[in-house]
Coordinates of C-alpha atoms in Angstrom, one line a residue:
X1 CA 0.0 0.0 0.0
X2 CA 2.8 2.1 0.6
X3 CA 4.8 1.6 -2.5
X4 CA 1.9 2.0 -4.5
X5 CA 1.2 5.4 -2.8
X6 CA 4.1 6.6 -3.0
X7 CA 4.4 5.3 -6.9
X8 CA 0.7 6.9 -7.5
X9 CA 1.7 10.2 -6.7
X10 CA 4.6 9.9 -8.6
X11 CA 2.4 9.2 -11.7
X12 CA 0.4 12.5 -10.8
X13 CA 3.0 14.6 -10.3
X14 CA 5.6 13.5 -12.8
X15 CA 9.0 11.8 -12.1
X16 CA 12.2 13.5 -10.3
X17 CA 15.0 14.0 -13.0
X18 CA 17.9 12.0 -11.9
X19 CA 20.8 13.6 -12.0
X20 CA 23.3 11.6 -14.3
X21 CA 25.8 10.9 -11.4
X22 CA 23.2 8.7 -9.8
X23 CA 21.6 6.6 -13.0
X24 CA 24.3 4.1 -12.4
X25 CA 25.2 2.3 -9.3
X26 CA 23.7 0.4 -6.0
X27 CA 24.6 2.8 -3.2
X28 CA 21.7 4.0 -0.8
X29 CA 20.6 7.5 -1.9
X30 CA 20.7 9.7 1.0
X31 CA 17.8 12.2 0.0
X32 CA 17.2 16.1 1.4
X33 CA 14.7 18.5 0.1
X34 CA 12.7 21.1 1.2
X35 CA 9.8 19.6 -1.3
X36 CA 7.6 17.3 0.1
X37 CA 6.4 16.5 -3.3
X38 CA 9.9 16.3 -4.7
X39 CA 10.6 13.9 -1.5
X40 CA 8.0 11.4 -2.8
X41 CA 9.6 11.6 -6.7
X42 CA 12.9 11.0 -5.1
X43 CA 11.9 8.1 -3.2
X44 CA 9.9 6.6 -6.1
X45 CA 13.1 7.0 -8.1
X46 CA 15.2 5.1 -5.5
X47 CA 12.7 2.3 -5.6
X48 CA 12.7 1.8 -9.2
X49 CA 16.6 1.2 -9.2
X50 CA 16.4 -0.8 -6.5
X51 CA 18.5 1.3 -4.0
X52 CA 18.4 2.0 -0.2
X53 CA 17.1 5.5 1.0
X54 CA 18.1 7.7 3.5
X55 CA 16.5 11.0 4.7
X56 CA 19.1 13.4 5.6
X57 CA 17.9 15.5 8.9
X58 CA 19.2 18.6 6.8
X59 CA 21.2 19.2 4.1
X60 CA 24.3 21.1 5.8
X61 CA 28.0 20.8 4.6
X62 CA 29.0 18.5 7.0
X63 CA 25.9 16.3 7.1
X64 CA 26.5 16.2 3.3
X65 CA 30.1 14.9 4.0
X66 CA 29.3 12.9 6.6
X67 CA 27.1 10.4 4.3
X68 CA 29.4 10.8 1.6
X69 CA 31.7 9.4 4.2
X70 CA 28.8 6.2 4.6
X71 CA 28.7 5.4 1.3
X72 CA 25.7 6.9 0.2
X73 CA 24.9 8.8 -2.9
X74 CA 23.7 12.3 -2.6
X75 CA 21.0 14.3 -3.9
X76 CA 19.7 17.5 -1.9
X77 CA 18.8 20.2 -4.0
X78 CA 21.3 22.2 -4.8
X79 CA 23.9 19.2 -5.7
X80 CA 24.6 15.3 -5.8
X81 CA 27.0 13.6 -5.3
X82 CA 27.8 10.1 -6.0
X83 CA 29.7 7.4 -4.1
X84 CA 30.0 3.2 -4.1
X85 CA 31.3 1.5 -0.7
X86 CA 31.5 -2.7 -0.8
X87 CA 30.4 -2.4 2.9
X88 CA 27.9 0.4 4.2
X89 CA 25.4 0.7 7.2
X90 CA 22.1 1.4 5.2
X91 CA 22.1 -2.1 3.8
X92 CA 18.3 -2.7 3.1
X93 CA 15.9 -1.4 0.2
X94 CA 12.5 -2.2 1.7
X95 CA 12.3 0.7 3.5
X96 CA 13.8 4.1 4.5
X97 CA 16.2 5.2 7.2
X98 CA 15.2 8.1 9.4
X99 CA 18.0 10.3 11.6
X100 CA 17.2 10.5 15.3
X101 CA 16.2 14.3 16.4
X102 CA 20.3 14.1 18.5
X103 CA 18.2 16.0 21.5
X104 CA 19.6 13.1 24.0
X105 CA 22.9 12.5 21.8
X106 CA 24.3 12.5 18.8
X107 CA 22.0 11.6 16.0
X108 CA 21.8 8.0 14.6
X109 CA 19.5 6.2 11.7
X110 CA 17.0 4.0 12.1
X111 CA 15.6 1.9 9.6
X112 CA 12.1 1.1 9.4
X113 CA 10.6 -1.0 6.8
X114 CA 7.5 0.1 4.4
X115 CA 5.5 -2.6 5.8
X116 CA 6.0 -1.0 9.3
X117 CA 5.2 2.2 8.0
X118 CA 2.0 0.6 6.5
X119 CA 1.1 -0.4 9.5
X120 CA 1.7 2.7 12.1
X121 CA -0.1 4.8 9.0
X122 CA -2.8 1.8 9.1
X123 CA -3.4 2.5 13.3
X124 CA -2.9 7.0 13.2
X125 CA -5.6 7.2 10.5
X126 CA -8.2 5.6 12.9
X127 CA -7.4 8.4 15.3
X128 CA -8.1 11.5 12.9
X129 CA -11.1 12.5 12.6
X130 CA -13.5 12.4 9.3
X131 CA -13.6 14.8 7.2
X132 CA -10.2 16.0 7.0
X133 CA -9.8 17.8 3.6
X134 CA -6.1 18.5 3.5
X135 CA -2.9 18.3 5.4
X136 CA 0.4 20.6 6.1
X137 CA 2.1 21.9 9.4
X138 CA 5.8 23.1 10.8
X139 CA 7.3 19.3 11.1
X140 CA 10.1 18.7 8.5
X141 CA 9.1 16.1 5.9
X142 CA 12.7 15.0 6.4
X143 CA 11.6 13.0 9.7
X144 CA 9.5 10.2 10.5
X145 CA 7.4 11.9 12.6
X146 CA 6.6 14.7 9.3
X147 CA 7.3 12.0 7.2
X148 CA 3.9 9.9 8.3
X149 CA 1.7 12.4 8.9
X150 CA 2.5 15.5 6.5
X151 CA 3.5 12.6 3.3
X152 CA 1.9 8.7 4.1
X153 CA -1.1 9.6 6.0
X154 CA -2.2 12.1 2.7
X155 CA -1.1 9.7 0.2
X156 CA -2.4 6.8 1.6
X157 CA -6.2 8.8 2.0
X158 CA -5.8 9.9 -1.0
X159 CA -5.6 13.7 0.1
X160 CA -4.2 16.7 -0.9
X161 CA -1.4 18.3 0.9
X162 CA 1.5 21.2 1.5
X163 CA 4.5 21.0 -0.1
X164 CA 6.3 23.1 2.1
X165 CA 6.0 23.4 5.6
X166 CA 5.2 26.5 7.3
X167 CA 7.7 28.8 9.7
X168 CA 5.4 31.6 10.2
X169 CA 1.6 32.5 11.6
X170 CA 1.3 34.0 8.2
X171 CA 1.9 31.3 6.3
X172 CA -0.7 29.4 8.6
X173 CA -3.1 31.8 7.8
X174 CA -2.5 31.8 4.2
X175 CA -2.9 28.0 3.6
X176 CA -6.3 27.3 6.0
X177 CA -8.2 29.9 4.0
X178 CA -8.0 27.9 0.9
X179 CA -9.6 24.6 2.4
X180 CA -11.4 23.8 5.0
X181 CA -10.9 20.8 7.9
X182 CA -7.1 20.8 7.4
X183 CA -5.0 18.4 10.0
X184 CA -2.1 21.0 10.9
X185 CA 1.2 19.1 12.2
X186 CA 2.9 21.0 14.7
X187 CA 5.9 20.5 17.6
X188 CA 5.4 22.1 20.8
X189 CA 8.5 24.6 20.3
X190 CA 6.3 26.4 17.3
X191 CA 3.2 25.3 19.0
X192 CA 4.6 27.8 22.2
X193 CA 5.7 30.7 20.1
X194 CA 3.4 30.6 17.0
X195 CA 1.5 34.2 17.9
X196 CA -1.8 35.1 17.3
X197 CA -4.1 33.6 14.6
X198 CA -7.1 34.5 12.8
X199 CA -9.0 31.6 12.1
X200 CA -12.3 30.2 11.8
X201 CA -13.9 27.2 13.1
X202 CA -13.5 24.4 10.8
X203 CA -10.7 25.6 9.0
X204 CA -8.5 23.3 11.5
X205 CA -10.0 20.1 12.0
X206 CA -7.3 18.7 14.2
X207 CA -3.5 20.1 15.1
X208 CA -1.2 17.4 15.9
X209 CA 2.0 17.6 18.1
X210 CA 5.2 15.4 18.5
X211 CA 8.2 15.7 19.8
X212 CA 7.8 16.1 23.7
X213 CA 4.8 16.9 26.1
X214 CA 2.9 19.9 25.6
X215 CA 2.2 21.7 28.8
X216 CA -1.2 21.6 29.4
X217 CA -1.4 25.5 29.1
X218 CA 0.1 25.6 25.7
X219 CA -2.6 22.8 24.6
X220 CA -5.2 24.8 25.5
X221 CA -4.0 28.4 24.3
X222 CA -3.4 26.2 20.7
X223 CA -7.0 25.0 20.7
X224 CA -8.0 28.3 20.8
X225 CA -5.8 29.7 18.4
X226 CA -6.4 27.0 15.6
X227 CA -10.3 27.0 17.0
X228 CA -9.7 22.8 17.5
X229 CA -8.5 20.1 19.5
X230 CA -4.6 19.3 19.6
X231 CA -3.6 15.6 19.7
X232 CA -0.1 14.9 21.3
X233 CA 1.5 11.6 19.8
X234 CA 4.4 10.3 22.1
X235 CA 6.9 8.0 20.6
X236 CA 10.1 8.3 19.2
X237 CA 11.8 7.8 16.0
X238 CA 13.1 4.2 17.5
X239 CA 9.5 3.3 19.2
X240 CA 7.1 4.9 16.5
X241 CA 3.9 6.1 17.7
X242 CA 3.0 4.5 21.3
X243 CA 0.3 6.3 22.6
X244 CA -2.2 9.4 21.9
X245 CA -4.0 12.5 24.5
X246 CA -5.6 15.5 23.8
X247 CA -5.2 17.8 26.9
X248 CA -7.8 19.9 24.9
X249 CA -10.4 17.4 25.5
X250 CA -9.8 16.8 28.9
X251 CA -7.7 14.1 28.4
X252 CA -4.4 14.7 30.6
X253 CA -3.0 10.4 30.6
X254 CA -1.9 8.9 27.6
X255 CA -3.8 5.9 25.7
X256 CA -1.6 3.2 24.1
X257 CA -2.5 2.8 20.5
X258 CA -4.4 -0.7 19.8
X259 CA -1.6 -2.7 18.9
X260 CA 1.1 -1.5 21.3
X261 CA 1.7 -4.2 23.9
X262 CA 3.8 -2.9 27.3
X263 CA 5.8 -4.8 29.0
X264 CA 6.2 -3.6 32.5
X265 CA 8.9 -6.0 33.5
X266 CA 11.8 -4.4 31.3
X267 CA 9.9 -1.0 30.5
X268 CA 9.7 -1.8 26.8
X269 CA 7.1 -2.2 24.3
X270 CA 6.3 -4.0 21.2
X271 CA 3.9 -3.5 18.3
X272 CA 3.7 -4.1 14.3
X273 CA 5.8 -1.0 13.7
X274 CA 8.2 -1.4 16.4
X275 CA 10.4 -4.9 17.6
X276 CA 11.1 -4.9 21.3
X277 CA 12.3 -1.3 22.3
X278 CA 13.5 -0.4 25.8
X279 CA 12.1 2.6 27.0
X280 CA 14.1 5.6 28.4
X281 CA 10.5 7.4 30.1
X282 CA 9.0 6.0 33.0
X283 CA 5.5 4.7 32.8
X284 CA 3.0 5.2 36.2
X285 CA -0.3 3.2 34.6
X286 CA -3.6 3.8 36.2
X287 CA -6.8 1.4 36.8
X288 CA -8.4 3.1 33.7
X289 CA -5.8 1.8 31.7
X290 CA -4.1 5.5 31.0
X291 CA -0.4 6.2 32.2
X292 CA 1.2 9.3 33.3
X293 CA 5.0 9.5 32.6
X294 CA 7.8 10.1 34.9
X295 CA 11.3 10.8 34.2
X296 CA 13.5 9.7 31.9
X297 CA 15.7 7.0 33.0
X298 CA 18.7 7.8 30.6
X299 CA 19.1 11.0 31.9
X300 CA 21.6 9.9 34.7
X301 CA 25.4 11.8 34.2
X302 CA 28.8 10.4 35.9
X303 CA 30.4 13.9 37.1
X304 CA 33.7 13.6 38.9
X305 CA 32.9 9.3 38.9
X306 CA 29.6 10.2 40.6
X307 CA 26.2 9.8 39.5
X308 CA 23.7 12.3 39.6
X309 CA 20.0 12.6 37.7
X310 CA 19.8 14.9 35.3
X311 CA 16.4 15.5 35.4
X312 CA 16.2 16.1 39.3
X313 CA 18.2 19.3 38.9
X314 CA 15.9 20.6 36.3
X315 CA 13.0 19.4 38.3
X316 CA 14.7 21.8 41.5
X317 CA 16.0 24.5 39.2
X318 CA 12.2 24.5 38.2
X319 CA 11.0 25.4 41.2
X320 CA 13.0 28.5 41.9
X321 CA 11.2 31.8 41.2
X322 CA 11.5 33.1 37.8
X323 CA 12.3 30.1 36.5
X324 CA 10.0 28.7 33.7
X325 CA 12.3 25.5 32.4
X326 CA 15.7 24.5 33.0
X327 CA 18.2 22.0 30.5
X328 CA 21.0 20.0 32.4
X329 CA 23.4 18.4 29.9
X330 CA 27.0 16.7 30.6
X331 CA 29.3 18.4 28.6
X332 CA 32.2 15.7 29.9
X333 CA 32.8 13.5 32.5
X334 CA 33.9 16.6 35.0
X335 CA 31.3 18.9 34.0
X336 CA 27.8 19.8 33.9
X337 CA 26.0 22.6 32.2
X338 CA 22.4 24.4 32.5
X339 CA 20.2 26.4 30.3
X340 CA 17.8 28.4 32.2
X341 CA 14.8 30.4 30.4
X342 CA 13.9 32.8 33.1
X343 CA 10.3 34.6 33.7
X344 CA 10.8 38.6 33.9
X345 CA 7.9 41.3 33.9
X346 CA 11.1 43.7 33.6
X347 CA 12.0 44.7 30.0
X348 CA 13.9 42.1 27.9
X349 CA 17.1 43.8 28.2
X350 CA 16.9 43.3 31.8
X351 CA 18.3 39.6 30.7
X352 CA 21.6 40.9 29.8
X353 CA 22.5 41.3 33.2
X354 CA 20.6 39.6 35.3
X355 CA 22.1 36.2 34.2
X356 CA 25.2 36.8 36.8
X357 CA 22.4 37.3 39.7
X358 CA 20.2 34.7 38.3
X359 CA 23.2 31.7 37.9
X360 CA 24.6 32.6 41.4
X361 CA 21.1 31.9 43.3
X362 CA 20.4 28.9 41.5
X363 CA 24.0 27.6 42.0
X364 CA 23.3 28.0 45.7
X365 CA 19.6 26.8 45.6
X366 CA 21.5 23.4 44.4
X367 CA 23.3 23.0 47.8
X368 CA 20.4 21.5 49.6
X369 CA 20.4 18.2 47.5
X370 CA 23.3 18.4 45.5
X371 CA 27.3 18.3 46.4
X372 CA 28.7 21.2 45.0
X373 CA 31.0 19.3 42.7
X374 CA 28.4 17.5 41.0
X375 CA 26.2 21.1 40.2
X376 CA 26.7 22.8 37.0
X377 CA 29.7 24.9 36.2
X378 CA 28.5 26.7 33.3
X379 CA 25.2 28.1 32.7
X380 CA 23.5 30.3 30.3
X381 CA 20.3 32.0 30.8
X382 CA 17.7 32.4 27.9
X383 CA 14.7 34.1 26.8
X384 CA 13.6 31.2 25.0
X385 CA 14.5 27.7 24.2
X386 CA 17.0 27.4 21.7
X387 CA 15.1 24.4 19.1
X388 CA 16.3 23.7 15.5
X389 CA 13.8 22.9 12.5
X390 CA 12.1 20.2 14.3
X391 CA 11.5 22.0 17.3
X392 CA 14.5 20.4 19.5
X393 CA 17.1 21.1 21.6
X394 CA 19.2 18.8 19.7
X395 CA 23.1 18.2 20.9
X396 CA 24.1 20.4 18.3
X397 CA 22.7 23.2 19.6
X398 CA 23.0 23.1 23.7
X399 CA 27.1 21.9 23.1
X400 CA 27.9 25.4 21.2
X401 CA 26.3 27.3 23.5
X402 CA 27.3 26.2 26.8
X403 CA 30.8 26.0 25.1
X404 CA 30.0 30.0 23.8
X405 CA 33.4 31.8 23.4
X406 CA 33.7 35.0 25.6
X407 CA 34.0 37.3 23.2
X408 CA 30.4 36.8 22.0
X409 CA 27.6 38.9 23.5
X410 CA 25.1 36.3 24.9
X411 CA 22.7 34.6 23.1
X412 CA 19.3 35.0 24.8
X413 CA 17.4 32.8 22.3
X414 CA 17.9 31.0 19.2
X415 CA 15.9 29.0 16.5
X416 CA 16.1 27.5 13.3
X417 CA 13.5 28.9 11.6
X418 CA 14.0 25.9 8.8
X419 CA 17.3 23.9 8.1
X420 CA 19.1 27.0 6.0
X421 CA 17.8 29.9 8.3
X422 CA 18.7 30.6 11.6
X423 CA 17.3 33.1 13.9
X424 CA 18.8 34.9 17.3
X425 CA 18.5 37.2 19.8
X426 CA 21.6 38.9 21.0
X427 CA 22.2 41.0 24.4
X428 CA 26.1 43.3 24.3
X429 CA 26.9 43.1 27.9
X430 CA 28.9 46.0 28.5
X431 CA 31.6 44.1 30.2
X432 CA 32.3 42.4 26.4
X433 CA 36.0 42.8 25.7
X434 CA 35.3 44.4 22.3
X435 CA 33.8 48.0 23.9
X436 CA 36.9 48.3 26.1
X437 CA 38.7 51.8 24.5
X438 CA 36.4 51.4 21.8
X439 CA 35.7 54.3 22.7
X440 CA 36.2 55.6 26.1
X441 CA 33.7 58.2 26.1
X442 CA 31.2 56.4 24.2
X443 CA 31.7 52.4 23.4
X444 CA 30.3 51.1 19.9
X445 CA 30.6 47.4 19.3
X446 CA 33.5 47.8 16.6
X447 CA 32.7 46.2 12.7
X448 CA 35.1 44.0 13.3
X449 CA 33.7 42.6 15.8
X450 CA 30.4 42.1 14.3
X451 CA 32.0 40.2 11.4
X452 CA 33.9 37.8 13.7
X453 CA 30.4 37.1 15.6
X454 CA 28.9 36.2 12.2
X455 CA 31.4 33.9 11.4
X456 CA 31.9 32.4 14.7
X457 CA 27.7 32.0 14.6
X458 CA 27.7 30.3 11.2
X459 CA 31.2 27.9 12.4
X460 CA 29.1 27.2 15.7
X461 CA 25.7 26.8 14.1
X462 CA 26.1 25.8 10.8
X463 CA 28.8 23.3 11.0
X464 CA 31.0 25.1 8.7
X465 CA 34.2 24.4 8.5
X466 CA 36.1 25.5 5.4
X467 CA 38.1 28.9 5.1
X468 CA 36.2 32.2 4.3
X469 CA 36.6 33.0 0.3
X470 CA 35.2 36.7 0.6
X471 CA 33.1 38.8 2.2
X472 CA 30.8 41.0 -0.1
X473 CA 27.7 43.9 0.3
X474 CA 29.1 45.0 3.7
X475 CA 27.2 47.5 5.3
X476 CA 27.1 49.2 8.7
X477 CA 24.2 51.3 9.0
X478 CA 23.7 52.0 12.6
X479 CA 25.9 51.5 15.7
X480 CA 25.7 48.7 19.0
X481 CA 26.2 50.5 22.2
X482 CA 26.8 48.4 25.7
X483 CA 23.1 46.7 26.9
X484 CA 22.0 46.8 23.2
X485 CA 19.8 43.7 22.1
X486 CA 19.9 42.8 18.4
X487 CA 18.1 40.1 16.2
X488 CA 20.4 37.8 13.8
X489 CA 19.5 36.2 11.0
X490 CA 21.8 34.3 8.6
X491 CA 20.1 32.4 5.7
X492 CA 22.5 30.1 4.0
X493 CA 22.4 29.3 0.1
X494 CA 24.3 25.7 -0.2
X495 CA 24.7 26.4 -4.3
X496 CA 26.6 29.6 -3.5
X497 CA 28.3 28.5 -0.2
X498 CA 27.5 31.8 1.2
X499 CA 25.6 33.2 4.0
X500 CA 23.3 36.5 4.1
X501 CA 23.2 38.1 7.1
X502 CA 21.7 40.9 9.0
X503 CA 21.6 42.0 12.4
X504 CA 19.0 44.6 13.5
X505 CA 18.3 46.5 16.2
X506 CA 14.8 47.8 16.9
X507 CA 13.4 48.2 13.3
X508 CA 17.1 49.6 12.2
X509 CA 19.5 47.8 10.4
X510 CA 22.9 47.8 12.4
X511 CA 24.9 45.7 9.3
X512 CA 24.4 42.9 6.8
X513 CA 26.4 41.1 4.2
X514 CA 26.9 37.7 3.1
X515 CA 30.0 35.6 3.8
X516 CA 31.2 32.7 1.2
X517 CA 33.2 29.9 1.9
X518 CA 35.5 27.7 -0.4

């Protein structure tokens, strides 16, 4: 059933064109695109030659590289790029391999077969509701999660749907008014910043979130927003789907899907999509069947050759005043570090220098429970979450910033709008090296500086790692002074290997330019 979806829509929409580098060979194709459409052609074409297929979680240099390096053939859509191995992980052709989200590690694939897709579509369908006349949402196509519901579930119901996801309320807007009854699929990081809405009821039949637990009062500001229920899915990219709620509805426990089975004696579960999986959440079942979850159990750190749980310093960090959600990572085997969103009803520069007050009561709020050895030595305190495309704090985002050089002003919140576009909010601390003598009467953040923040942002970000080739369309409009705030954004362009940037301040431009690389 799968296949021939996939193959159906092919027929409809017309083949990919194969670039000539990949007609001949037996190497897994390694597919990224920001086309859902062009996703499906892709894939079609990979069956018909009877090669693996990989979706790439994004299509940055050094993913590109990095699957080079695994024998796969690329094809993103600015380049491929082809390569034959004797020996490679991605082995099999029945199915697709989907990259981990990396928020507990560093990403890995996972292959599920299209018989195990058929299946999980089989069991999500029966949860929708009827009539749903068309489906599109935030989630990248490029995971299994977007993958099922934003590309099988539509093909396989034989509905239409987005090509591209949407980054912005206007977008959302946009695309409702043309149908009605859409099924919107959403994560709870754009779920909790995704602004005011103007829509009617019936243009939303169902919004549907994955990823992590919504708080209940984000579930219920969404349903009114999208004027309908919200459905959370919890599962994994490992597990699958393994159980539904809609806090909307009243429903705060999770329901396993039909066909999960749990096993409570090793914390795993099993079902038609998914062979015998250890769980890493703890599972609190009720007499109604439900279950509330508890934490995670691979959350537990060796510091210093002792352990200590993760989550229970984020559960106490939590509980301090001002404190809305606090990260705890291990950066090494010595060292811990936090990311703290604080609360404030002061004005958001306020953040610049409160952090110092903020990480020196929390550090000491530790001491009750916590040796100090075992506490976290760095910290950085956010406006926001940082989350990449899917909504996640992946690894690749929390290790650059608790590992921020101190040269750059601090990064109060951060976002990847899609996989080439990043977003963030930056506060110049006066105590910055760069405004000392520059000038003494009257510091400016020196254009120097602002160029070295770019590229150490892109480096950081973006994985770049090649030399700069040239720096063009520089322009410094308007100056930084000490306690300034000022909004990034750097869109990259993989067929140039250059980055646009622009950093503004209030509604004025402070400087922009674009930076290539070799």
């Amino acid at each position: 059933m799968i296949i021939d979806a996939i193959l159906r829509h092919r027929e409809q929409i017309g083949p990919a064109e194969i670039p000539s580098s990949l007609i001949n060979g037996h190497s897994p194709v390694a597919i990224f695109t920001d086309s859902a459409f062009e996703c499906v052609r892709r894939i079609a074409a990979a069956i018909d030659m009877q090669r693996g297929v990989v979706l790439m979680p994004d299509g940055q240099t050094a993913t590109v590289e990095s699957m080079i390096d695994a024998g796969c053939s690329v094809w993103t859509d600015d380049a491929s790029d082809a390569t034959e191995l004797a020996e490679h992980q991605f082995q099999r052709i029945d199915g697709v391999y989907f990259a981990t989200s990396g928020s507990t590690g560093d990403a890995k694939f996972i292959f599920k077969s299209f018989s195990q897709l058929e299946a999980e579509v089989e069991c999500l369908i029966g949860s929708l509701p009827d009539p749903i006349g068309c489906v599109g949402g935030t989630a990248s196509h490029q995971h299994i999660y977007g993958f099922l519901f934003r590309i099988l579930i539509p093909l396989v119901k034989g509905l239409p749907f987005a090509e591209y996801r949407w980054s912005y309320p206007e977008q959302i807007e946009g695309a409702v008014k043309t149908r009605s009854n859409w099924l919107v699929i959403a994560t709870p990081a754009h779920l909790q910043r995704i602004g005011n809405l103007s829509l009617r009821e019936g243009e939303v039949a169902l919004v549907v979130s994955s990823g992590a637990p919504l708080m209940k009062t984000t579930a219920l500001e969404a349903k009114a927003k999208f004027q309908s229920d919200v459905l959370e899915v919890f599962g994994s990219t490992e597990t699958g789907g393994i159980a539904l709620r809609s806090q909307s509805a009243g429903e705060l426990s999770w329901r396993l899907l039909a066909p999960v089975v749990y096993h409570s004696e090793t914390n795993s579960i099993e079902s038609p999509w998914c062979e015998r999986q250890v769980l890493s959440d703890q599972i609190s079942f009720q007499e109604d069947g439900s279950f509330s979850l508890g934490p995670r159990t691979d959350r537990i750190a060796k510091v210093g050759g002792k352990r200590v749980s993760l989550a229970k310093i984020e559960t106490l960090l939590e509980t301090q005043a001002n404190v809305d959600r606090a990260r705890v990572f291990a950066i090494d085997d010595s060292r811990l570090g936090a990311l703290v969103k604080i609360t404030s009803d002061d004005d958001i520069s306020s953040y610049v220098e409160q952090a110092r007050n903020v990480t020196t009561r929390l550090k000491t709020s530790l001491l009750n429970d916590f040796e100090a050895t075992v506490t976290p030595k760095v910290w950085r305190v956010v406006t926001e979450m940082p989350s990449d495309a899917r909504g996640k704090l992946s690894t690749k985002l929390w290790r650059p910033l608790l590992s921020l050089d101190n040269r750059c002003p601090k990064i109060l919140s951060l976002r990847f709008i899609d996989d080439h576009s990043l977003e963030m909010t930056l506060g110049f601390s006066p105590r910055l090296l760069w405004f000392q003598g520059h000038f003494p009467s009257q510091p400016i953040f020196p254009g120097v500086a602002t160029s070295w923040v770019v590229d150490y942002v892109i480096r950081s970000f973006f994985n770049e790692t090649a030399p700069l080739a040239s720096w063009d369309a520089a322009k410094f409009s308007s100056s930084i002074s000490p306690n300034d705030l000022a909004v990034l954004t750097i869109n990259y362009h993989p067929a140039k290997r250059q980055y646009a940037y622009k950093l503004v301040r209030d509604e004025d431009t402070c400087a922009s330019g674009k930076f290539k690389y070799e």
